[in-house]
XYZ file of C-alpha atoms in Angstrom:
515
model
C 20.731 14.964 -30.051
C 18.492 18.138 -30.342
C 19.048 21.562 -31.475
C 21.679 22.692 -29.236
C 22.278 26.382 -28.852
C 24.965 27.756 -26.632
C 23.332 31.056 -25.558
C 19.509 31.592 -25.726
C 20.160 35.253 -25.155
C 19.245 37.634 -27.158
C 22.936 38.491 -28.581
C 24.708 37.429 -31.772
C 24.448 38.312 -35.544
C 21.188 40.154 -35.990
C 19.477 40.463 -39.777
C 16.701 42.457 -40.904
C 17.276 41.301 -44.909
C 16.073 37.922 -46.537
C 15.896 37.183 -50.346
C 12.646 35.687 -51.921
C 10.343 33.459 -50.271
C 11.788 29.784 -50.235
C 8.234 28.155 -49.603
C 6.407 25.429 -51.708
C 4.813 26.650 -54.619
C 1.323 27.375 -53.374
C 1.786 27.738 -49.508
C 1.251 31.426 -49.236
C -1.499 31.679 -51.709
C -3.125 28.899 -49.845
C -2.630 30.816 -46.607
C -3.600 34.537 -47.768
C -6.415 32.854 -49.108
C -7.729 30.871 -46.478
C -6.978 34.039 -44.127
C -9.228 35.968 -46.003
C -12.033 33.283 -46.823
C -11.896 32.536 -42.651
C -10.290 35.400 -40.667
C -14.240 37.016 -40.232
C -15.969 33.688 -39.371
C -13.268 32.319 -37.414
C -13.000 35.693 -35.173
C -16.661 35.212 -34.934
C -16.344 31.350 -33.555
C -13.212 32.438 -31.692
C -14.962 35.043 -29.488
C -18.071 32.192 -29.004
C -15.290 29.585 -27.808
C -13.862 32.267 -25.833
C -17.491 32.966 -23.701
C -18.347 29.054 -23.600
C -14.437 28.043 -21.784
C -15.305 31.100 -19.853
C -18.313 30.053 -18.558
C -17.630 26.465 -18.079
C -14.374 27.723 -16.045
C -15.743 30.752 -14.167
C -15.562 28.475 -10.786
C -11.983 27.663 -11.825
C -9.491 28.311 -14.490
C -7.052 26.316 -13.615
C -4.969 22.790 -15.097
C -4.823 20.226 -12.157
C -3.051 17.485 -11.226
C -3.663 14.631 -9.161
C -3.446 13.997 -5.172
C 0.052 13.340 -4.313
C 1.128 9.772 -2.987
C 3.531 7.687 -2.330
C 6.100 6.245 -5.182
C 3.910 3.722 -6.863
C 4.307 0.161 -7.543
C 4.230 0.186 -10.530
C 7.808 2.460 -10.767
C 5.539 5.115 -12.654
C 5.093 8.884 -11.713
C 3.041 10.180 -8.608
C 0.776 13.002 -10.182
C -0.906 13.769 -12.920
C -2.889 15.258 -14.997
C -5.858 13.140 -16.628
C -6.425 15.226 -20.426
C -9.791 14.250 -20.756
C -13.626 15.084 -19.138
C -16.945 15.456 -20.036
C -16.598 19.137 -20.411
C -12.816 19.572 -21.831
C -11.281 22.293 -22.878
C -9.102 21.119 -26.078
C -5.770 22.595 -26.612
C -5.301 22.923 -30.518
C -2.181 24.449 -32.390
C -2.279 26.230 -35.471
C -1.027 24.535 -38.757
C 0.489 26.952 -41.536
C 1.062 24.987 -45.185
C 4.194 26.191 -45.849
C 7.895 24.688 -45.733
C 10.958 26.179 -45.034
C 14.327 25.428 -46.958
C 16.920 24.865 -44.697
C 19.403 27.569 -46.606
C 16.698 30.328 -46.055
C 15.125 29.696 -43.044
C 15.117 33.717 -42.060
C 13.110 34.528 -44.873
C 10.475 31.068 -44.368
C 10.323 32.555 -40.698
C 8.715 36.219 -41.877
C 6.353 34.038 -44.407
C 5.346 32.288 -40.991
C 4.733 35.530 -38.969
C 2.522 36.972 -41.710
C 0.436 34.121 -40.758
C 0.942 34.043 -36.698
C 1.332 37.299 -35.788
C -0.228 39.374 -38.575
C 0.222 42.710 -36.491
C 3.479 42.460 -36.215
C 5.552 44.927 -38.677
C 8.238 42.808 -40.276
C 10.493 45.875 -40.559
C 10.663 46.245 -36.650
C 11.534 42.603 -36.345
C 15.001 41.088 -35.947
C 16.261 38.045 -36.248
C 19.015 35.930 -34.997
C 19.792 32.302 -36.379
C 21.656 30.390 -33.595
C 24.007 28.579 -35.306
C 25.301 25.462 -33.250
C 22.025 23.232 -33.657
C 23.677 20.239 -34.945
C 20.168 18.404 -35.719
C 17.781 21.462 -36.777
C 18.123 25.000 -37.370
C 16.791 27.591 -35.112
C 16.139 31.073 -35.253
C 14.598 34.033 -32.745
C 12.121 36.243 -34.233
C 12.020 39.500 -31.892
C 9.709 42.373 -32.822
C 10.786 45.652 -31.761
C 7.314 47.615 -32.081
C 7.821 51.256 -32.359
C 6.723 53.537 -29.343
C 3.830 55.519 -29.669
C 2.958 59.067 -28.109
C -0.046 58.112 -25.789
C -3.596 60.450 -25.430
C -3.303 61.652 -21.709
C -7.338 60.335 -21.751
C -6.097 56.683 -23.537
C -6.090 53.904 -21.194
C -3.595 51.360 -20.800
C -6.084 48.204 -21.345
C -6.697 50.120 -24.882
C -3.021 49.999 -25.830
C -3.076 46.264 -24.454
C -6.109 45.158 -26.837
C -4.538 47.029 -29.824
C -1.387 44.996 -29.506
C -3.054 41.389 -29.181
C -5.518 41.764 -32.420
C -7.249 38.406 -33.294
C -4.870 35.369 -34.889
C -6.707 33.133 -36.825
C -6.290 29.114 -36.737
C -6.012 28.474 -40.381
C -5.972 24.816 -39.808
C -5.622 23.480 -36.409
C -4.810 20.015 -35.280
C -6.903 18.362 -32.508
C -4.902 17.675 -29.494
C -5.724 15.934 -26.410
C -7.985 17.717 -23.943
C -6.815 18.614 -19.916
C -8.647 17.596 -17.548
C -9.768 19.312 -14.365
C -9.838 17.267 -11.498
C -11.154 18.580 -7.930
C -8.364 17.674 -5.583
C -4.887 19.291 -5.290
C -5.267 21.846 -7.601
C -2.451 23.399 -9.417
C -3.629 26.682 -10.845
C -2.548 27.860 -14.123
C -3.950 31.653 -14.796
C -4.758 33.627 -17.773
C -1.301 34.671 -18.758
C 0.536 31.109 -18.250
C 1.816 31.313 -14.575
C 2.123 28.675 -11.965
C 3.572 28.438 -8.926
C 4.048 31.835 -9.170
C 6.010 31.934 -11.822
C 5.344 33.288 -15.238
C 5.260 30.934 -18.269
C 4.912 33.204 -21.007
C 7.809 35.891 -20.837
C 7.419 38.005 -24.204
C 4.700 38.212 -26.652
C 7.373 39.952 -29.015
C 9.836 37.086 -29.426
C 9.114 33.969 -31.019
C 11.399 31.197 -31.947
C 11.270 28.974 -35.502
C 12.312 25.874 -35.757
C 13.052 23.786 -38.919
C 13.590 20.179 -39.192
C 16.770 19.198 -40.124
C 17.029 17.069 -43.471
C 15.935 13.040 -43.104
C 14.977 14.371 -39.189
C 11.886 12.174 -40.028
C 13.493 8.801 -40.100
C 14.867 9.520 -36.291
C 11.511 11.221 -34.736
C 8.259 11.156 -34.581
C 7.168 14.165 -35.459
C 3.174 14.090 -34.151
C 4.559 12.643 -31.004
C 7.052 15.500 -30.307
C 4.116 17.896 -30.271
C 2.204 15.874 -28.433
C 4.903 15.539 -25.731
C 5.335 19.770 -26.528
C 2.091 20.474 -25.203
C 1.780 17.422 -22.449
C 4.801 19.298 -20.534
C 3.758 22.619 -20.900
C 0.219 21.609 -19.181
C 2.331 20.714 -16.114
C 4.200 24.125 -16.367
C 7.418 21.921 -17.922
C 7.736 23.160 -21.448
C 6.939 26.717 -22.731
C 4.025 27.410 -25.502
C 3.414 25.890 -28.599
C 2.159 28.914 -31.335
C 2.146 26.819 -34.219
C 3.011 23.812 -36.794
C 4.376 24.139 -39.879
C 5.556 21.567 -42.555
C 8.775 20.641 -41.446
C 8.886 22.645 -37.865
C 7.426 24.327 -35.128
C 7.198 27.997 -33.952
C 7.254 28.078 -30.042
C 7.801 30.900 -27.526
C 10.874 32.246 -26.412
C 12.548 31.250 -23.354
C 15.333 33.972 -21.837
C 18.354 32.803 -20.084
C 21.620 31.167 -21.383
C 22.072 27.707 -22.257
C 24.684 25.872 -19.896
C 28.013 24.921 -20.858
C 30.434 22.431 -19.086
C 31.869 24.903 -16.398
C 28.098 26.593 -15.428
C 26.661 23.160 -15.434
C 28.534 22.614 -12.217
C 28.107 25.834 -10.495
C 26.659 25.124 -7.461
C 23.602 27.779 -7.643
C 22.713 25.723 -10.906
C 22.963 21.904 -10.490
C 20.248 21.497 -7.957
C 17.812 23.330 -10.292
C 18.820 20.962 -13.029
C 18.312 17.664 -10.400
C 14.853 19.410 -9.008
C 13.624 20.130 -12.311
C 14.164 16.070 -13.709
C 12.828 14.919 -10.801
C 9.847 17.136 -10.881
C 9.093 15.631 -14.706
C 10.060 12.262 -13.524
C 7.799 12.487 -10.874
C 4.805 14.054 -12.663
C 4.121 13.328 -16.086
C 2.246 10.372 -17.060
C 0.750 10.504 -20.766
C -3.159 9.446 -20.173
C -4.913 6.600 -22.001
C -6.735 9.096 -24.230
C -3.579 10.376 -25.464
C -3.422 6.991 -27.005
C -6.493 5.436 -27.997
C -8.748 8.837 -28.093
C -12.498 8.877 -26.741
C -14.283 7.041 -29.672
C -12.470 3.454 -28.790
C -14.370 0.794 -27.481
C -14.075 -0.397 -24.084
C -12.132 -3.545 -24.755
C -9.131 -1.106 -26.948
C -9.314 1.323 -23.971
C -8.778 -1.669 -21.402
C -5.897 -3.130 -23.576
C -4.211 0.457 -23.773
C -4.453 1.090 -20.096
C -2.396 -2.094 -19.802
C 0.088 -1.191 -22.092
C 0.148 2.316 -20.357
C 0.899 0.594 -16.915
C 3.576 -0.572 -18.692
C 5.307 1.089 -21.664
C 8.548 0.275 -23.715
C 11.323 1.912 -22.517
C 12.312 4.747 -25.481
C 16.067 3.226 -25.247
C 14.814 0.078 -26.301
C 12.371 0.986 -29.198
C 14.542 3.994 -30.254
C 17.812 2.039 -30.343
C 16.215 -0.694 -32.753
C 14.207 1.143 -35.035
C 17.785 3.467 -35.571
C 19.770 0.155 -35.776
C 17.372 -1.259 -38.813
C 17.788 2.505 -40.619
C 21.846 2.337 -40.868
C 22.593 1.202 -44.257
C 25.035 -1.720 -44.857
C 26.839 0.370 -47.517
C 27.040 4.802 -46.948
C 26.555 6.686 -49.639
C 29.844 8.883 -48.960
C 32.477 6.624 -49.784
C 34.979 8.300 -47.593
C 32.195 8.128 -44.743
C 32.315 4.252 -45.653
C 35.339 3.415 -45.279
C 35.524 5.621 -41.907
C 32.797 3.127 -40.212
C 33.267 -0.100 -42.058
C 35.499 -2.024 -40.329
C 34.101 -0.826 -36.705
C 30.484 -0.058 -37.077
C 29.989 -2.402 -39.960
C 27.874 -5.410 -40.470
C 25.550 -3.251 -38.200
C 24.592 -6.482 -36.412
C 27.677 -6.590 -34.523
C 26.176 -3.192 -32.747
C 22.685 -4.714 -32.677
C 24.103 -7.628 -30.307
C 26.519 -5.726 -27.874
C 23.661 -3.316 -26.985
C 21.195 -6.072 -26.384
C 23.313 -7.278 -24.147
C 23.595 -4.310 -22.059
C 19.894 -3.719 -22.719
C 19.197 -7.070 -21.023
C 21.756 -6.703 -18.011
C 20.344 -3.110 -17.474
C 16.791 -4.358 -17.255
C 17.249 -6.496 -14.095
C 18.615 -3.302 -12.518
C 15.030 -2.102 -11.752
C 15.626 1.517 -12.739
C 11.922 3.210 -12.415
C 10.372 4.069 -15.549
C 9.393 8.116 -16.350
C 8.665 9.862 -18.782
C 11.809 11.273 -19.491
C 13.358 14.006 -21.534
C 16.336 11.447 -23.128
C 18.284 14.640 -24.529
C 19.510 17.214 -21.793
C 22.673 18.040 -22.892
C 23.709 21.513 -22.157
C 22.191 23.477 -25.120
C 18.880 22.434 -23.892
C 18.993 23.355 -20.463
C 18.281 26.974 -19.868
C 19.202 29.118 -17.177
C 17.365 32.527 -15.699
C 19.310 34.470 -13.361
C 17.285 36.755 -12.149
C 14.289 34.021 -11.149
C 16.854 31.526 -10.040
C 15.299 28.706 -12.479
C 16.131 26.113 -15.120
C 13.758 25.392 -17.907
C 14.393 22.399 -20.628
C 14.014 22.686 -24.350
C 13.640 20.829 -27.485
C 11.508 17.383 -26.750
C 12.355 15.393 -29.993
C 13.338 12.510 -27.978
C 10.836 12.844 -24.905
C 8.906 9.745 -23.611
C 8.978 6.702 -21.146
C 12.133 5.632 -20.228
C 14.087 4.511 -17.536
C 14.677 7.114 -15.224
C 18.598 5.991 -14.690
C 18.981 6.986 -18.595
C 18.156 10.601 -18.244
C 20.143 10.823 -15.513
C 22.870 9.183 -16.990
C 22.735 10.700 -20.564
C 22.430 14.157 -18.407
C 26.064 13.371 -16.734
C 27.389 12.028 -20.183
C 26.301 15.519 -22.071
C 28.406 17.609 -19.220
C 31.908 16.664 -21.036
C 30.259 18.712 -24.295
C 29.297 18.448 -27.853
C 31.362 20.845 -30.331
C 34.572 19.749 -28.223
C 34.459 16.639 -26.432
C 36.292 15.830 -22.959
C 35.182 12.379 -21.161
C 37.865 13.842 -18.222
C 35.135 16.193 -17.437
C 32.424 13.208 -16.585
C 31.349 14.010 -12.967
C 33.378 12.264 -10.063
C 31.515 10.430 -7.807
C 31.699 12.526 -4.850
C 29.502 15.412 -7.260
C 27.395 12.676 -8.839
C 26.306 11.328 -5.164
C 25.032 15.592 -4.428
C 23.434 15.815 -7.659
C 21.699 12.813 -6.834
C 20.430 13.510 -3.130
C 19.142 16.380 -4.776
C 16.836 14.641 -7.150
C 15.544 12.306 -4.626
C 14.679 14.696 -1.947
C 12.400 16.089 -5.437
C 11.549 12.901 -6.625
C 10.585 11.162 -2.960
C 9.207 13.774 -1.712
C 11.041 13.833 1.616
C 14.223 14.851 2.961
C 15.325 11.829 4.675
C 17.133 10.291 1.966
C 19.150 7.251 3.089
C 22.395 6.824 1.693
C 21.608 3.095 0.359
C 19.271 4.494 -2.161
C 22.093 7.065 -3.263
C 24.015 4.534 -3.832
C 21.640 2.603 -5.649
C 20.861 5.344 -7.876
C 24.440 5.782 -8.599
C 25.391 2.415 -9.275
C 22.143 2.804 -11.725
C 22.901 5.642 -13.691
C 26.395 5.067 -14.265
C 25.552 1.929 -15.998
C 22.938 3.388 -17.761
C 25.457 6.502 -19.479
C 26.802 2.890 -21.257
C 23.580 3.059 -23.062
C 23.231 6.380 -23.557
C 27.055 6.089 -25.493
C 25.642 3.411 -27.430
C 22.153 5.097 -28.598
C 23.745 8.564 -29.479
C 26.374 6.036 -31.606
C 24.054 5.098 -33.618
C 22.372 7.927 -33.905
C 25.698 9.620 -35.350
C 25.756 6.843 -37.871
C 22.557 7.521 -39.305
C 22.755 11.401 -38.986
C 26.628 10.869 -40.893
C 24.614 9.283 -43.852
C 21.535 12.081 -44.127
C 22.376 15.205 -42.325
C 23.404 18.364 -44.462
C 24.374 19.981 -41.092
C 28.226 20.698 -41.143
C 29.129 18.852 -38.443
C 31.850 15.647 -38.159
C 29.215 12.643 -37.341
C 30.933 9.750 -38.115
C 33.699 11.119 -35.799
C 31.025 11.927 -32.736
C 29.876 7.976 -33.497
C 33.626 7.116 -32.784
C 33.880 9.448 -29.678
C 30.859 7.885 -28.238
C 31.413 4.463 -29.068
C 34.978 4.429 -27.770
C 33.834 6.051 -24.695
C 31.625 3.256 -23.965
C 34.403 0.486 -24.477
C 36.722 3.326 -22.385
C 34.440 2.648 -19.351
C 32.420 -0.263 -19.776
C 34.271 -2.774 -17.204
C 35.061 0.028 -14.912
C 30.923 0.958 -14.633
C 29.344 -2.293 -14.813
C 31.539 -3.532 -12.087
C 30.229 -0.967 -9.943
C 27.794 -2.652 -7.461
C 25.912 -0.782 -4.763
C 25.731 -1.784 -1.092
C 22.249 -2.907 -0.900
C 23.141 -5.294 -4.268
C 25.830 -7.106 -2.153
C 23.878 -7.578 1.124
C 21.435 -9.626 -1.641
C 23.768 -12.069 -2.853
C-alpha cells in the first residue's frame, strides 16, 4: 500500500519553522564539503556533457519507442523502449548522504534543498506534510521566490538563466541508458513534454519522500527507482531529482487525488482505464536493465529468457512477505489480535497457493503493472483533462487481471472501508471496454473478451485481498505509522472469504463453450 494522500493540491497546514537538523552525524559536512571540493569541476564536466548529448542528438532529441503491433504471443506489451545503444545517453539521479528521521521530516527536507536546489531561499519556501500516507511520509516543498523589479533593457532569457543556476551531482547512481530507435518515434523535448503535454509542471515545487520504518523488508528499494525512471521515459511517471538515504525527492504533480465518489465520475474513469492500459501495453523493462552491458553472451541469452518470461510480482511478493511474518508479534495485544486467525502463518501460505495455482490457468496477460492504484495514487488535472499515477513501490510484471482487480478493490477506500462500494458489474463491464479499446488498439471490442476480462479480474481482487493481508500483518509488527493494521489485515482477509465462492464461480461465456 503506498503513500496515499487525499489531495495533492497545494492546500492544508503550511510551515515555514523546523527545529535542528535531524540528519546522521556527518551528512551535511560530507555534503558542504563535497559541494565545495566538486561544484567548479563538476559545472565544468556538466557543461562538456551538455555539448557532447547535444551534438550526438542535434538530428533528434527525442526518447522512442518501438513500431506498434499486434498483442504478442507471448501475453507481453506491444512497444517499447530498448535503454541501451552504442551512443546512449545515461539517465543518472543525484544521491545526497543524508537521512531523514521520520518525526522531523520538514526540517531533513530544507537539509535536502540546500543540496538540490541551492538557489532556492529557504525563507520563501513552504511546506506542507500530507498526512494520510499510511506507509511513508510525504511532504511538498514549494518555493515562493520573491518578485523582482525588471531593467526595461533586461531580457526575459536573462531572468530564465538566473533562476536555473547549475546543481551539482554530488554522487550519482548509474542508471540504465534509453535508447533511440529510428521507427515510430515518440518525441520527448527539452522541457519534458510528449504528446503534447507537459511533464514537468513547476520548477518551484518539489516533493520529499521518506521511507517509512522496516519499509525495507517489503520493497526493493533500487528497483523502485529503477521502475521511477523506466515510466517516466515513456511519459508515465513524473521526474526523479534525487536519492537520499531512506527516500526520494521527485517533482510535483498538481491535481487532487481521487476518492471513492470522483473515482466514478464519468469524465474520470476512462482516463484511469486509458492510462493502465497505456502502461500495460507499453512498458517492457529491457535485458540491460537486468544483466547490464559487461555480461557475457551466454548471461545475456539466459536473461532474455527469463525476460520473455518473468515471475508474476503476486507470486514472488506474496512469499517473500509470508516468510517475514513472525510466528510470535512483538505487541502482545497485536498477538493475540492475529493468533488464532492469521497464526501458524502456514495456514495463509496454503490458501493463497491455492488461488495462486487456480488463477494461473486463467491466462491473464502479463504487464508490467503498477500493483498499488488505490485512490491516493491516482491524480487528477482538471484543467488538461488527465490522470497521472504516483508512488511505484510495488511496480513490476504482473498479471494484468491483478491491477485491474486491486484497482476495483481500492475504490471501497482505505481510512474508512466499505466493500458495498465494490463496482457492480454493469460499471466494471464500461471500465473495461475502455481499457481494451487502449490496450487492443481498436475499437471493435467483442463482448466475449469483456467478459473474459471480467470473469478475470474479479477473481484476481481475491488475490489482491490476500497480498494486502499480509502485507497488514507485517506492517502491524514494524510500522510506527498510526494507523490500525492488524484491523485492515482483518478487513481484507474477511473480504476475501466474504466473496470468494461468489467470484470464483463466475465463469465467462467463452470458458463454457470450452468445456
Amino acid at each position: 500500500m503506498g503513500t496515499e494522500t487525499k489531495s495533492n493540491s497545494y492546500t492544508g497546514q503550511i510551515s515555514t519553522s523546523g527545529g535542528n537538523p535531524k540528519v546522521m552525524k556527518d551528512s551535511l559536512s560530507l555534503v558542504r564539503q563535497t559541494v565545495n571540493q566538486q561544484s567548479q569541476s563538476n559545472q565544468n564536466q556538466y557543461q562538456n556533457d551538455t555539448d557532447n548529448d547535444n551534438h550526438l542528438n542535434s538530428n533528434s532529441k527525442s526518447y522512442s519507442n518501438a513500431t506498434k503491433t499486434n498483442q504478442p504471443e507471448t501475453n507481453h506489451t506491444e512497444k517499447n523502449i530498448s535503454p541501451s545503444t552504442n551512443e546512449s545517453k545515461k539517465i543518472i539521479v543525484p544521491f545526497v548522504p543524508i537521512f531523514v528521521e521520520e518525526a522531523d521530516v520538514i526540517q531533513g527536507a530544507k537539509e535536502l534543498l540546500k543540496v538540490i536546489r541551492p538557489n532556492w531561499d529557504l525563507a520563501h519556501v513552504e511546506f506542507k506534510s500530507f498526512t494520510d500516507g499510511i506507509t511513508n511520509k510525504l511532504v511538498g516543498c514549494f518555493h515562493k521566490p520573491t518578485t523582482k523589479l525588471k531593467r526595461s533593457d533586461q531580457k526575459d532569457d536573462d531572468d530564465k538563466e538566473q533562476q536555473e543556476p547549475y546543481v551539482p551531482p554530488i554522487k550519482v547512481e548509474d542508471q540504465p541508458a534509453v535508447q533511440e530507435e529510428d521507427e515510430d518515434e515518440e518525441e520527448f523535448t527539452a522541457n519534458g513534454e510528449t504528446d503534447g503535454l507537459p511533464l514537468q509542471y513547476s520548477d518551484n515545487v518539489v516533493l520529499v519522500r521518506v521511507y517509512g520504518n522496516k519499509t525495507d523488508l517489503l520493497i526493493d528499494r533500487k528497483a523502485e527507482t529503477q521502475n521511477f525512471l523506466l515510466l517516466h521515459t515513456y511519459g508515465l511517471a513524473p521526474s526523479l531529482y534525487a536519492t537520499f538515504k531512506n527516500g526520494l525527492v521527485y517533482e510535483y504533480v498538481p491535481g487532487t487525488t481521487l476518492n471513492t465518489e470522483s473515482v466514478l465520475c464519468p469524465e474520470i474513469w476512462p482516463l484511469v482505464a486509458r492510462r493502465m492500459a497505456e502502461m500495460h501495453r507499453k512498458v517492457r523493462k529491457n535485458v540491460g536493465d537486468i544483466v547490464g552491458g559487461a555480461a557475457s553472451a551466454e548471461v545475456n541469452a539466459a536473461a532474455a529468457a527469463d525476460a520473455a518470461k518473468p515471475l508474476p510480482m503476486i507470486w514472488t511478493k506474496t512469499q517473500s512477505f509470508l516468510d517475514l511474518v513472525p510466528e510470535r508479534f512483538t505487541d502482545a495485544e497485536k498477538h493475540k489480535r492475529v493468533k488464532g486467525t492469521f497464526l501458524p502463518i502456514c495456514r495463509l501460505r496454503e490458501e493463497f497457493n491455492s488461488l495462486y495455482k487456480y488463477l494461473v490457468a486463467l491466462g491473464s496477460p502479463i504487464v508490467f503493472s503498477h500493483n498499488d492504484l488505490l485512490l491516493g495514487n491516482v491524480v487528477y488535472t482538471k484543467c488538461m483533462k488527465t490522470v497521472n499515477f504516483i508512488d511505484y513501490e510495488y511496480a513490476d510484471y504482473n498479471f494484468q487481471a491483478f491491477d485491474i482487480g486491486n484497482h476495483f478493490a481500492e475504490m471501497c477506500g482505505v481510512d474508512e472501508v466499505d466493500y458495498t462500494r465494490y463496482p457492480k458489474r454493469e460499471f466494471q463491464l464500461q471500465w473495461l471496454r475502455v481499457y481494451l479499446e487502449e490496450y487492443l488498439q481498436r475499437t471493435n471490442i467483442q463482448s466475449e473478451e469483456v467478459d473474459l476480462l471480467y470473469v478475470q479480474v474479479n477473481q484476481f481482487a481475491l488475490a489482491s485481498h490476500i497480498f494486502w493481508t499480509v502485507w497488514s500483518l507485517l506492517q502491524a509488527e514494524h510500522s510506527t505509522i498510526d494507523f490500525d493494521y492488524v484491523g485492515y489485515a482483518f478487513l481484507r482477509y474477511n473480504e476475501y472469504l466474504a466473496r470468494k465462492e461468489e467470484f470464483l464461480s463466475l465463469t465467462a461465456a467463452s470458458q463454457k463453450n470450452n468445456k
